[in-house]
mmCIF file of C-alpha atoms in Angstrom:
data_model
loop_
_atom_site.group_PDB
_atom_site.id
_atom_site.type_symbol
_atom_site.label_atom_id
_atom_site.label_comp_id
_atom_site.label_asym_id
_atom_site.label_seq_id
_atom_site.Cartn_x
_atom_site.Cartn_y
_atom_site.Cartn_z
ATOM 1 C CA MET A 1 -100.551 -103.822 -28.595
ATOM 2 C CA GLU A 2 -99.430 -101.250 -26.089
ATOM 3 C CA ILE A 3 -102.712 -99.663 -25.966
ATOM 4 C CA GLY A 4 -104.693 -102.857 -25.196
ATOM 5 C CA GLY A 5 -101.815 -103.461 -22.260
ATOM 6 C CA LYS A 6 -102.402 -100.352 -21.005
ATOM 7 C CA LEU A 7 -106.197 -100.501 -20.847
ATOM 8 C CA GLN A 8 -105.690 -103.992 -19.263
ATOM 9 C CA SER A 9 -103.517 -102.932 -16.765
ATOM 10 C CA VAL A 10 -106.132 -99.727 -15.866
ATOM 11 C CA ALA A 11 -109.156 -102.089 -15.774
ATOM 12 C CA GLN A 12 -106.993 -104.586 -13.400
ATOM 13 C CA LYS A 13 -105.928 -101.576 -11.008
ATOM 14 C CA TYR A 14 -108.828 -99.608 -11.284
ATOM 15 C CA GLY A 15 -111.794 -102.179 -12.080
ATOM 16 C CA ARG A 16 -112.766 -102.972 -8.495
ATOM 17 C CA VAL A 17 -112.961 -99.226 -7.441
ATOM 18 C CA LEU A 18 -115.399 -98.631 -10.799
ATOM 19 C CA LEU A 19 -117.292 -101.594 -9.948
ATOM 20 C CA ALA A 20 -117.952 -100.148 -6.359
ATOM 21 C CA LEU A 21 -118.454 -97.030 -7.390
ATOM 22 C CA PHE A 22 -121.252 -98.006 -10.044
ATOM 23 C CA VAL A 23 -122.817 -100.365 -7.496
ATOM 24 C CA ALA A 24 -122.996 -97.355 -4.724
ATOM 25 C CA LEU A 25 -124.113 -95.379 -7.683
ATOM 26 C CA LEU A 26 -127.038 -97.418 -8.791
ATOM 27 C CA PHE A 27 -127.969 -97.935 -4.960
ATOM 28 C CA VAL A 28 -128.289 -94.145 -4.575
ATOM 29 C CA HIS A 29 -130.522 -93.879 -7.689
ATOM 30 C CA ASP A 30 -132.708 -96.930 -6.241
ATOM 31 C CA ILE A 31 -133.253 -94.997 -2.895
ATOM 32 C CA PHE A 32 -133.592 -91.243 -4.532
ATOM 33 C CA GLY A 33 -134.250 -91.571 -8.048
ATOM 34 C CA ALA A 34 -137.534 -90.803 -9.774
ATOM 35 C CA HIS A 35 -138.830 -94.367 -9.172
ATOM 36 C CA GLY A 36 -136.917 -95.216 -6.395
ATOM 37 C CA TYR A 37 -137.681 -96.217 -2.777
ATOM 38 C CA LEU A 38 -138.678 -92.729 -1.164
ATOM 39 C CA SER A 39 -140.756 -91.724 -4.206
ATOM 40 C CA MET A 40 -142.533 -94.954 -4.297
ATOM 41 C CA ARG A 41 -143.356 -94.236 -0.480
ATOM 42 C CA ARG A 42 -144.947 -90.936 -1.056
ATOM 43 C CA THR A 43 -147.026 -92.269 -3.745
ATOM 44 C CA GLN A 44 -148.134 -95.128 -1.449
ATOM 45 C CA ASP A 45 -148.822 -92.516 1.104
ATOM 46 C CA GLY A 46 -150.688 -90.689 -1.033
ATOM 47 C CA ILE A 47 -152.687 -93.714 -2.455
ATOM 48 C CA LYS A 48 -153.634 -94.494 1.472
ATOM 49 C CA LYS A 49 -154.806 -90.857 1.737
ATOM 50 C CA VAL A 50 -157.126 -90.762 -1.437
ATOM 51 C CA GLN A 51 -158.409 -93.975 -0.203
ATOM 52 C CA SER A 52 -159.333 -92.596 2.994
ATOM 53 C CA GLU A 53 -160.930 -89.938 1.245
ATOM 54 C CA ILE A 54 -162.749 -92.185 -0.646
ATOM 55 C CA GLN A 55 -164.215 -94.007 2.240
ATOM 56 C CA THR A 56 -165.316 -90.983 3.963
ATOM 57 C CA LEU A 57 -167.036 -89.815 0.738
ATOM 58 C CA ASN A 58 -168.710 -93.166 0.406
ATOM 59 C CA THR A 59 -169.904 -92.987 4.062
ATOM 60 C CA GLU A 60 -171.218 -89.222 3.588
ATOM 61 C CA ASN A 61 -172.882 -90.693 0.340
ATOM 62 C CA ALA A 62 -174.438 -93.307 1.939
ATOM 63 C CA ALA A 63 -175.959 -91.015 4.522
ATOM 64 C CA LEU A 64 -177.154 -88.501 2.170
ATOM 65 C CA GLU A 65 -178.788 -91.448 0.160
ATOM 66 C CA GLN A 66 -180.416 -92.636 3.283
ATOM 67 C CA ALA A 67 -181.833 -88.753 4.154
ATOM 68 C CA VAL A 68 -183.190 -88.446 0.743
ATOM 69 C CA LYS A 69 -184.775 -91.648 0.958
ATOM 70 C CA ASP A 70 -186.501 -90.781 4.348
ATOM 71 C CA LEU A 71 -187.682 -87.548 2.832
ATOM 72 C CA LYS A 72 -189.166 -89.408 -0.167
ATOM 73 C CA THR A 73 -190.928 -91.901 2.371
ATOM 74 C CA ASP A 74 -190.989 -90.894 5.753
ATOM 75 C CA PRO A 75 -193.571 -88.055 6.787
ATOM 76 C CA ARG A 76 -192.249 -87.716 10.544
ATOM 77 C CA ALA A 77 -188.607 -86.740 8.445
ATOM 78 C CA ILE A 78 -190.533 -83.932 6.427
ATOM 79 C CA GLU A 79 -192.369 -82.522 9.841
ATOM 80 C CA LYS A 80 -189.270 -82.444 11.278
ATOM 81 C CA ILE A 81 -187.385 -80.291 8.897
ATOM 82 C CA ALA A 82 -190.630 -78.174 8.470
ATOM 83 C CA ARG A 83 -190.936 -77.441 12.316
ATOM 84 C CA GLU A 84 -187.106 -76.788 12.810
ATOM 85 C CA GLU A 85 -185.758 -74.955 10.170
ATOM 86 C CA LEU A 86 -189.057 -73.626 8.412
ATOM 87 C CA ILE A 87 -190.623 -72.671 11.736
ATOM 88 C CA LEU A 88 -193.652 -74.083 10.614
ATOM 89 C CA ALA A 89 -196.490 -75.439 13.059
ATOM 90 C CA ARG A 90 -199.592 -77.598 13.248
ATOM 91 C CA PRO A 91 -203.043 -76.040 13.159
ATOM 92 C CA GLY A 92 -203.841 -74.758 16.626
ATOM 93 C CA GLU A 93 -199.852 -74.808 17.712
ATOM 94 C CA ILE A 94 -198.301 -71.771 18.745
ATOM 95 C CA ILE A 95 -194.594 -71.349 18.666
ATOM 96 C CA ILE A 96 -192.796 -69.197 20.848
ATOM 97 C CA LYS A 97 -189.577 -68.114 19.967
ATOM 98 C CA ILE A 98 -186.850 -67.317 22.698
ATOM 99 C CA PRO A 99 -184.188 -64.909 21.869
ATOM 100 C CA GLN A 100 -180.346 -66.458 22.053
ATOM 101 C CA SER A 101 -179.188 -63.229 24.093
ATOM 102 C CA GLN A 102 -181.645 -64.264 26.933
ATOM 103 C CA PHE A 103 -181.364 -68.279 26.860
ATOM 104 C CA LEU A 104 -177.268 -68.069 27.035
ATOM 105 C CA PRO A 105 -177.092 -66.212 30.563
ATOM 106 C CA GLN A 106 -179.730 -68.750 32.229
ATOM 107 C CA ALA A 107 -177.804 -71.859 30.606
ATOM 108 C CA SER A 108 -174.487 -70.606 32.229
ATOM 109 C CA ALA A 109 -175.950 -69.676 35.554
ATOM 110 C CA SER A 110 -177.356 -73.013 36.286
ATOM 111 C CA ARG A 111 -174.040 -74.655 36.139
ATOM 112 C CA PRO A 112 -172.189 -74.444 39.411
#
């Protein structure tokens, strides 16, 4: 019974301190632990970033789908690409190309 009495006296003497220490340890674990508050905030920030990227990609995808639809159905879109990128002209038209080196000084000289 001496061991039981000593254990009881130690529990009475240090019980509150051990309980407070245990609660503090749980609090620190809930904040800094692997599944704690800070980890959850990082995860939520990552989720928001990925959702933003998804929205951006969905917008870009919609624009590309519209461009594909225009290229399949709108002859003016096809003509625009042929004129700008392939430098093609209609019969009887003449294409005059101005070198960039001659074009840039005039643009800068016309500015005050």
